[in-house]
Short mmCIF file of C-alpha atoms in Angstrom, two decimals:
data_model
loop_
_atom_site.label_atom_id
_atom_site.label_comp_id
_atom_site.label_asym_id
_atom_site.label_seq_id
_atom_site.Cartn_x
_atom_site.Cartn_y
_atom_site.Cartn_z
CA UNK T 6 -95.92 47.22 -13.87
CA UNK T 7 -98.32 44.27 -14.48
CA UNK T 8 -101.41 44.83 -11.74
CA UNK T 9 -103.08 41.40 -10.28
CA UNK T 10 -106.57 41.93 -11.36
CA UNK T 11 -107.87 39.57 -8.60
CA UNK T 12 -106.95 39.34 -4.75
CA UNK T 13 -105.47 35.42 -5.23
CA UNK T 14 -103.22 36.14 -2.53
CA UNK T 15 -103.44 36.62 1.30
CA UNK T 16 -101.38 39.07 3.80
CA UNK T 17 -103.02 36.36 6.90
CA UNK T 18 -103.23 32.65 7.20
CA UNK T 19 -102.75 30.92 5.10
CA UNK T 20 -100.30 33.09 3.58
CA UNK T 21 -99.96 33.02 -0.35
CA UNK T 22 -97.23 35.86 -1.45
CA UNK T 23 -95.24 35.81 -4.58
CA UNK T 24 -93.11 38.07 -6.35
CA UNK T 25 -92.42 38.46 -9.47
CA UNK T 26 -89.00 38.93 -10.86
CA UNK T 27 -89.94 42.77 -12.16
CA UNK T 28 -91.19 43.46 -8.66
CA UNK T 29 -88.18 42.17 -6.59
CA UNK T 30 -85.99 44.34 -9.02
CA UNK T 31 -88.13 47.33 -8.33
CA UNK T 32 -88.15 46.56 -4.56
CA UNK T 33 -86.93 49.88 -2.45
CA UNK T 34 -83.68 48.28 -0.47
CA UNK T 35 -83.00 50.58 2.30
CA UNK T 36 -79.39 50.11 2.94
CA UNK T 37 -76.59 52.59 0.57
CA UNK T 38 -73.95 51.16 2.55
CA UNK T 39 -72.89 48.31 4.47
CA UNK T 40 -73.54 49.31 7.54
CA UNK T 41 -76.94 51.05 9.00
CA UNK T 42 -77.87 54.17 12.09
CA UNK T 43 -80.95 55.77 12.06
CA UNK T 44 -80.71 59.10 10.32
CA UNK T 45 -83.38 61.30 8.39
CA UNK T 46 -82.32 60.21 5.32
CA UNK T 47 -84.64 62.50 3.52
CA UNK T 48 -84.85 63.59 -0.29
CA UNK T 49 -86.69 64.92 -2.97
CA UNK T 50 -89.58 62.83 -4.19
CA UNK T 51 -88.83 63.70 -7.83
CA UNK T 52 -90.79 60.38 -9.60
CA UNK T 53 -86.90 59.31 -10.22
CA UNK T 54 -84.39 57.05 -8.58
CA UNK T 55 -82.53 54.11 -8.34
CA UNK T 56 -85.30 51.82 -8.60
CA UNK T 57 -88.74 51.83 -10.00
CA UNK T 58 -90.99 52.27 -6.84
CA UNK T 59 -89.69 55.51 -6.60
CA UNK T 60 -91.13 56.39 -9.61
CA UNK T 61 -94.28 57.68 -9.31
CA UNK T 62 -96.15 60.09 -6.60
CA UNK T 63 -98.19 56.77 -5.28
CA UNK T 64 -96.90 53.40 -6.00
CA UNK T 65 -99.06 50.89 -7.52
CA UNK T 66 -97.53 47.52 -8.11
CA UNK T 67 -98.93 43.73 -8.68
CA UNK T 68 -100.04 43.51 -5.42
CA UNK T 69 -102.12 46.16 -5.58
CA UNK T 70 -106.04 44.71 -5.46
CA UNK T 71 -104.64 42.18 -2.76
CA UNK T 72 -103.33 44.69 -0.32
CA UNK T 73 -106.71 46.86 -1.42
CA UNK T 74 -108.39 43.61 -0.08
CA UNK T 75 -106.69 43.11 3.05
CA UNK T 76 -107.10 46.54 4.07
CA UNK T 77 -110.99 46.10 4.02
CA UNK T 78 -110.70 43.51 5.63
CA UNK T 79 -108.54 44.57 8.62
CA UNK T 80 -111.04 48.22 8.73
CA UNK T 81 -114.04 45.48 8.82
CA UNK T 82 -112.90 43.85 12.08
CA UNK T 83 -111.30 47.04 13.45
CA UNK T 84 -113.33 50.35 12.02
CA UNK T 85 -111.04 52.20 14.60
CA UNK T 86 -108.35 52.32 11.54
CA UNK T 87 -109.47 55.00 9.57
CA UNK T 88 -109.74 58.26 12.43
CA UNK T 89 -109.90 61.63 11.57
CA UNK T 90 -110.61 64.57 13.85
CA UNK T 91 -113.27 67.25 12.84
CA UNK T 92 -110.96 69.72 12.08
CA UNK T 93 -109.23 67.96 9.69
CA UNK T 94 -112.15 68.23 7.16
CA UNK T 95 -110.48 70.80 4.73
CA UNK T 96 -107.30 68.40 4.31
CA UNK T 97 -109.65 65.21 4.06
CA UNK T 98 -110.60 67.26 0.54
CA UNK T 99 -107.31 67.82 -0.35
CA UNK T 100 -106.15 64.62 0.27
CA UNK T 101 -108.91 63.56 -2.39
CA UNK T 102 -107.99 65.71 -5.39
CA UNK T 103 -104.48 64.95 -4.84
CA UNK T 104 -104.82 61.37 -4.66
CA UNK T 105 -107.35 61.18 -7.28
CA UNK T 106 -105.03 63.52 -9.37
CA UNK T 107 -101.55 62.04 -9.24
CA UNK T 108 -103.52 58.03 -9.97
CA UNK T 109 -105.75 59.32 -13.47
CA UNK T 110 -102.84 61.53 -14.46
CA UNK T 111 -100.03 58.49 -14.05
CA UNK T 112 -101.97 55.56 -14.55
CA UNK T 113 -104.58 56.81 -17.18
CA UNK T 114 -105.25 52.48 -17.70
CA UNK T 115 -106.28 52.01 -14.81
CA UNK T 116 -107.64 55.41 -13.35
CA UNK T 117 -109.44 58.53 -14.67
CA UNK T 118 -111.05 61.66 -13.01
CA UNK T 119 -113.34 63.98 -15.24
CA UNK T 120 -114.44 66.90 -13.53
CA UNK T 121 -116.63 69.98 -14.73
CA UNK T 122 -116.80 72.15 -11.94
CA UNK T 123 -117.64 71.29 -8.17
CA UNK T 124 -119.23 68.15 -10.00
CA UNK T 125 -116.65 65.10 -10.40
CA UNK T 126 -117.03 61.53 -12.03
CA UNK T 127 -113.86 58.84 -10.51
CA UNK T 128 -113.65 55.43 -12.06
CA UNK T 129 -111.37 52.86 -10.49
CA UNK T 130 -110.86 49.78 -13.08
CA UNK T 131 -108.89 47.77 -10.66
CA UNK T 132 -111.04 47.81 -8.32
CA UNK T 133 -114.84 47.95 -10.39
CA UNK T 134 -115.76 51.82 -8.58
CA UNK T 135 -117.60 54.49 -10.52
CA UNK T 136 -118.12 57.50 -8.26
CA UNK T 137 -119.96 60.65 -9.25
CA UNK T 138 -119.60 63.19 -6.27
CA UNK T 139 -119.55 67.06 -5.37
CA UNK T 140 -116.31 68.27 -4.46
CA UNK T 141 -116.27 69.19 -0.83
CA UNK T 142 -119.86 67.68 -0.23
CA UNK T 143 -118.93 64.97 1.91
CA UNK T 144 -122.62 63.57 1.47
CA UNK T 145 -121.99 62.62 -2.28
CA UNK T 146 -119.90 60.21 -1.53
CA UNK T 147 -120.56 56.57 0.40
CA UNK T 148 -118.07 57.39 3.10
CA UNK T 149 -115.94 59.94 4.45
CA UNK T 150 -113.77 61.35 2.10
CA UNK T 151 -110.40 60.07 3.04
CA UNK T 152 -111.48 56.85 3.84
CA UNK T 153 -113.40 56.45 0.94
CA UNK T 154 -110.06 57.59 -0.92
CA UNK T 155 -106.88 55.85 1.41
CA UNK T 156 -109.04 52.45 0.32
CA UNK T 157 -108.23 52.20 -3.19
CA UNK T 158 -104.70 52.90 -1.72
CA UNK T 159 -101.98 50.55 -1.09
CA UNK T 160 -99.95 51.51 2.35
CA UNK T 161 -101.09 53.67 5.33
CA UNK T 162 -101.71 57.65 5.23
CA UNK T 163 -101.70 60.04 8.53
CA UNK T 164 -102.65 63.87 8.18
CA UNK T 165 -100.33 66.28 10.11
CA UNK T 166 -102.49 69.52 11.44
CA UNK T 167 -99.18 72.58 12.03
CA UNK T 168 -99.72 74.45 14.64
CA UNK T 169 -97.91 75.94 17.74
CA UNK T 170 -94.67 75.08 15.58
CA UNK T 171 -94.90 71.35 15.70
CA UNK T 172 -96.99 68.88 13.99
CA UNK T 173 -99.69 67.02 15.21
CA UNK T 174 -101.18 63.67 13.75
CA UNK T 175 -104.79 64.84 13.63
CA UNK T 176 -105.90 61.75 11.00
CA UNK T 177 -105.58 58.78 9.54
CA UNK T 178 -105.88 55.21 7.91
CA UNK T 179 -103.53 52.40 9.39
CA UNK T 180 -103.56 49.11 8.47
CA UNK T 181 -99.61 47.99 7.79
CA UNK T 182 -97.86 49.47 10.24
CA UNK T 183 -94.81 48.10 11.99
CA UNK T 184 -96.37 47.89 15.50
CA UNK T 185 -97.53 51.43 16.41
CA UNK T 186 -101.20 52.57 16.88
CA UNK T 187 -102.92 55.13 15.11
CA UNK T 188 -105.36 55.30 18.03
CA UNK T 189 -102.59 55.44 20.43
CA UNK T 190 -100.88 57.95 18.76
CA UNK T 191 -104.02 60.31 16.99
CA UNK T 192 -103.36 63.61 18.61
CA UNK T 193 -99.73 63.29 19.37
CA UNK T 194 -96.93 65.62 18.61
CA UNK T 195 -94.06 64.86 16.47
CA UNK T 196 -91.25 64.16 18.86
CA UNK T 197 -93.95 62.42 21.22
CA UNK T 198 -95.00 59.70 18.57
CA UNK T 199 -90.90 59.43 17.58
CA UNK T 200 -90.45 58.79 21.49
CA UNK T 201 -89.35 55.15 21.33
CA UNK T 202 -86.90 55.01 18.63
CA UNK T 203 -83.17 54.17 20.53
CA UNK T 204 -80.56 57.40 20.36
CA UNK T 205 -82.49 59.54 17.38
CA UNK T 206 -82.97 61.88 20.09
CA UNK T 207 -79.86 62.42 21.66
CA UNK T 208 -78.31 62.67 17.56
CA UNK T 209 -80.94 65.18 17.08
CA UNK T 210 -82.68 63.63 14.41
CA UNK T 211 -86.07 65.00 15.16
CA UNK T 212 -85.10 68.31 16.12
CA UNK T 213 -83.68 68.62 12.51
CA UNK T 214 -86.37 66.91 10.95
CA UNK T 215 -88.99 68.28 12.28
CA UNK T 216 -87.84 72.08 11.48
CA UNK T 217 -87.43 70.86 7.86
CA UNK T 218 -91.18 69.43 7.89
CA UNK T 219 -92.34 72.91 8.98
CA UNK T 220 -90.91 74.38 6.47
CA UNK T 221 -92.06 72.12 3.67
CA UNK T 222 -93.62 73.85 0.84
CA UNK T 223 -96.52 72.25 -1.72
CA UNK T 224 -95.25 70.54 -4.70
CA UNK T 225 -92.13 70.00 -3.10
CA UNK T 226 -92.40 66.53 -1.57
CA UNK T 227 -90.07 64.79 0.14
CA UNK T 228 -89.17 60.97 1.21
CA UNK T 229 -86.90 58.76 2.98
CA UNK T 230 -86.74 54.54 3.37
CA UNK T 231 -87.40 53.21 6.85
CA UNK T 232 -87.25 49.69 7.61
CA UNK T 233 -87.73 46.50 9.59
CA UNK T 234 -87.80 42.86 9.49
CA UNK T 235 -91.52 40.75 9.20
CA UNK T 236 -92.19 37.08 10.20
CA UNK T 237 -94.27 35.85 7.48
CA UNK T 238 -95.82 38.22 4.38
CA UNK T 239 -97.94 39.66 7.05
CA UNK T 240 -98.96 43.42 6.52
CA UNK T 241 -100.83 44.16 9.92
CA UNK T 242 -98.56 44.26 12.49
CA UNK T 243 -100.05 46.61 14.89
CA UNK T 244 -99.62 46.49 18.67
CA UNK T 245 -103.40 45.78 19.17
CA UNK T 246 -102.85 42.06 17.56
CA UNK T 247 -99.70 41.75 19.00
CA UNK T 248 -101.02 38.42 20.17
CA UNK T 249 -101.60 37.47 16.94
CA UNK T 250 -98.13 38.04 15.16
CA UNK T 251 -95.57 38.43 18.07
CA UNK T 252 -95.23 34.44 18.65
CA UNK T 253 -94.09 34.21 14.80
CA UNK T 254 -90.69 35.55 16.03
CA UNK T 255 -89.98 32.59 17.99
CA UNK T 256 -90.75 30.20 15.10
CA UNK T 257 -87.98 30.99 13.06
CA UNK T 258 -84.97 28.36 12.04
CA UNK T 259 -82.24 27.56 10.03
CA UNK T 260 -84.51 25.63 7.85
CA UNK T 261 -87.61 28.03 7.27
CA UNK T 262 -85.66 31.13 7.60
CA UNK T 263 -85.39 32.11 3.60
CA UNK T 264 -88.99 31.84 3.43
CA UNK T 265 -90.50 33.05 6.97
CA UNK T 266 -88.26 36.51 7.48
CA UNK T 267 -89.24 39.20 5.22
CA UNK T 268 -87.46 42.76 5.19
CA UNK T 269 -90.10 44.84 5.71
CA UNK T 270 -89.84 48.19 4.10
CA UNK T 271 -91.27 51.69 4.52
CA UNK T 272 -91.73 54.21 1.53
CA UNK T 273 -92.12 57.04 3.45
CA UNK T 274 -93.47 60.19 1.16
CA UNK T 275 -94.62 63.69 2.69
CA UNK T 276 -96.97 66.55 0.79
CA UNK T 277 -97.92 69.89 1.95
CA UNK T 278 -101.90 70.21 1.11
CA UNK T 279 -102.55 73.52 -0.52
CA UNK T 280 -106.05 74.51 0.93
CA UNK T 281 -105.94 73.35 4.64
CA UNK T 282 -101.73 73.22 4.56
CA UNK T 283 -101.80 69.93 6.54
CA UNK T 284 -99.01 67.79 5.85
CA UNK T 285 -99.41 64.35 4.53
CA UNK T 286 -97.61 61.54 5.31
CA UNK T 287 -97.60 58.03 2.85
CA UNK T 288 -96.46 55.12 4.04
CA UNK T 289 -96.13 52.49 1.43
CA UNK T 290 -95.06 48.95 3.07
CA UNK T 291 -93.18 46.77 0.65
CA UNK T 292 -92.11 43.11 1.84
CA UNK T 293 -89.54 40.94 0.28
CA UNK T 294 -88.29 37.54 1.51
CA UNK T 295 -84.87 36.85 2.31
CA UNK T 296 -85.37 33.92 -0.44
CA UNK T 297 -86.20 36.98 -2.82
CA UNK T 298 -83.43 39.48 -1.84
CA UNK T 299 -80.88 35.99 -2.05
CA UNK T 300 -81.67 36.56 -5.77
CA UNK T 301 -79.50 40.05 -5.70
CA UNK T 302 -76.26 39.70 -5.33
CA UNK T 303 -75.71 42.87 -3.75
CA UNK T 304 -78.59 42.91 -1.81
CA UNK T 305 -78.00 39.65 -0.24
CA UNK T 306 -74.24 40.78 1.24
CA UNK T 307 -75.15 43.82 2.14
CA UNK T 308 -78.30 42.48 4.52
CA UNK T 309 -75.48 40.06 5.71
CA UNK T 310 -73.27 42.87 7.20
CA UNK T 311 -76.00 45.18 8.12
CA UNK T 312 -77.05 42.65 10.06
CA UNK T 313 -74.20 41.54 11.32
CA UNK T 314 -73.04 44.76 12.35
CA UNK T 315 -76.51 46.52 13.88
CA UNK T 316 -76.23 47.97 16.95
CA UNK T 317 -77.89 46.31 20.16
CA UNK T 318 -80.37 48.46 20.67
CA UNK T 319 -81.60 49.45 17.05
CA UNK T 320 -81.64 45.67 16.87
CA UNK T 321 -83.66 45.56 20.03
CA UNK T 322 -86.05 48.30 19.19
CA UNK T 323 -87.05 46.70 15.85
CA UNK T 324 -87.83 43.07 17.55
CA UNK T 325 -85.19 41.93 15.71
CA UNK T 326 -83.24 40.14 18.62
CA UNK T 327 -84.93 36.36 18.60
CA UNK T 328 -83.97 35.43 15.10
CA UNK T 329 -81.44 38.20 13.58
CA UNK T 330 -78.51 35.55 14.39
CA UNK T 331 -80.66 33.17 12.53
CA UNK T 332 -80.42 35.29 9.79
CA UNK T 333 -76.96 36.34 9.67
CA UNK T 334 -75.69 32.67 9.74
CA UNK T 335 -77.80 31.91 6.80
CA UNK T 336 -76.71 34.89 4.80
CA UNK T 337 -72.97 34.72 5.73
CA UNK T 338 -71.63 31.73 3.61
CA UNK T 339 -73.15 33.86 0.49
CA UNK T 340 -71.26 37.37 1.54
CA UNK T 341 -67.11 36.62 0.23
CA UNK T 342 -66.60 39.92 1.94
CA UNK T 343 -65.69 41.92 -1.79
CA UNK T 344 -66.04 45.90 -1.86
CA UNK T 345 -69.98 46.50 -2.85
CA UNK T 346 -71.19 49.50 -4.81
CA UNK T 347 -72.92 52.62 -2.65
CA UNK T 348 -76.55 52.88 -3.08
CA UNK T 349 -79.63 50.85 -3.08
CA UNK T 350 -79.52 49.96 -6.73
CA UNK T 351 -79.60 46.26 -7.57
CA UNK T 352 -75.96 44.81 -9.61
CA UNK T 353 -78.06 43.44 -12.50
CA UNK T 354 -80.43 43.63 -15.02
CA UNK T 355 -82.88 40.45 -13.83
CA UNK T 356 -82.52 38.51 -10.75
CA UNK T 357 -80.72 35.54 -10.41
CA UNK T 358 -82.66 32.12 -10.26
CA UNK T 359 -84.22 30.67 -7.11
CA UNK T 360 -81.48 27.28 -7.53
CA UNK T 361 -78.51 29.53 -7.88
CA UNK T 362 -78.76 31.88 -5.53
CA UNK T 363 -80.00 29.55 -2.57
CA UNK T 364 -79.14 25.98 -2.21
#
């Protein structure tokens, strides 16, 4: 995966997003089937799968000193980001050597770690950093130690504290999330920060889910797609700029639709930490445009009758509601209706080109 060496882009107006044709190929699709209910949808994270994102422990892609760069920029106006309670020291640490681990080990180019001892040397080439540090001195390093690390990290990353047989969201850095508050939610218990999501409760979703969590064991990981839809390449859509972003849901039309919508994607990847046995959670946001998915064949039907067929209130809980029509009338003369294949895989080697797949 080629890795922008400069942030040319911009997550906030004006927006300037591309994709290239080896990232909208490696783009996680969240939808196996033609039709979509929320589920746990959970699996082993085993660096394999049907497309390439999946492929490592942390994803790095083109995009990668962009997002970097919007991420210091949203912590810069809003410190309140990057929280993480006292006791969470221990897994701060772990967080750290895994992080720092997993990046030198699979992406030697571009990361290494030397370590001799408690003493330990990071380089970053992406991003120009050359750290010498103690291990589990926190005053070695120019910020706490999870911040310091979740920065040179694309997505978001909570730590889960285990106690009293639930788990509690004790820490974290948040800056892509699809419109929930880390500050809101810091100290919150599983099923209370899965609250608001339509029916999972009455299925039982999180009463399964959350035994399974509890019982997750270290290099065992797990991870599941979650997903929404995004009015404009924007990757901060929290509830505290709501002001900000919500209007773009009323701007959409037949004519900008292609461009403005973007399925919004979660990577969603869980670790047990060895030392403090937190659990933590990786949320790597991926957006696509419909113009880009267009250029699957598959994918482009598929969204259709997802879509098309999404209940009311899933529909309603995602925001989805003032421009999903909008998007199923523009998809629908490109769906003939023929049997697709399960799975998220794309049909084809390369994407198709801009002109034929969108007129």
């Amino acid at each position: 995966m080629t890795v922008q060496t400069s942030a040319r882009e911009s997550y906030h107006p004006p927006y300037q997003v591309t994709n290239s044709a080896e990232t909208i190929m490696r783009f996680p699709f969240p939808f196996p089937e033609d039709t979509y209910m929320y589920s746990m949808n959970v699996e082993p994270h085993v660096r394999s799968g049907p497309v390439a994102a999946m492929h490592h422990t942390f994803d790095i892609d083109e995009h990668y000193v962009a997002e970097c760069a919007e991420k210091a920029r949203i912590l810069e106006q809003d410190p309140k980001r990057c929280i993480v309670l006292p006791h969470m020291r221990e897994a701060e640490w772990d967080f750290v050597e895994f992080a720092m681990t997993c990046l030198s080990e699979q992406y030697p180019q571009h990361f290494s770690l030397r370590r001799e001892g408690q003493d330990w040397h990071w380089v970053n080439r992406l991003l120009g950093y050359e750290q010498s540090f103690v291990f589990g001195d926190a005053t070695t390093l120019p910020l706490p130690p999870f911040e310091y690390m979740a920065r040179q990290m694309q997505g978001d990353f909570t730590l889960h504290d285990q106690r009293e047989d639930d788990l509690w969201m004790d820490g974290g850095m948040v800056t892509s999330q699809a419109d929930w508050s880390l500050k809101f939610d810091l100290g919150m218990s599983f099923r209370q920060w899965h609250a608001p999501v339509p029916k999972a409760a009455e299925m039982g979703v999180f009463d399964r889910g959350l035994r399974f969590l509890l019982m997750l064991q270290p290099g065992k990981p797990v991870r599941r797609l979650n997903w929404t839809m995004t009015i404009n390449p924007r990757l901060d859509t929290s509830p505290e700029n709501f002001m900000v972003w919500g209007p773009d849901r009323a701007s959409v039309t037949p004519e900008n639709v292609a461009d403005k919508v973007h399925l919004r994607v979660e990577l969603q990847t869980l670790y047990r930490m060895p030392r403090s046995n937190a659990i933590l959670f990786s949320i790597r946001c991926y957006l696509m445009p419909v113009r880009d998915i267009m250029r699957v064949s598959k994918w482009r039907r598929r969204l259709h009758r997802v879509l098309r067929d999404l209940d009311p209130a899933l529909s309603s809980y995602k925001g989805l509601d003032l421009y999903r029509q909008t998007v199923v009338d523009f998809l629908a003369p490109y769906d003939d209706g023929a049997p697709l294949s399960s799975g998220i895989q794309p049909d084809a080697d390369q994407p198709e080109s801009v002109l034929a797949s969108v007129a």
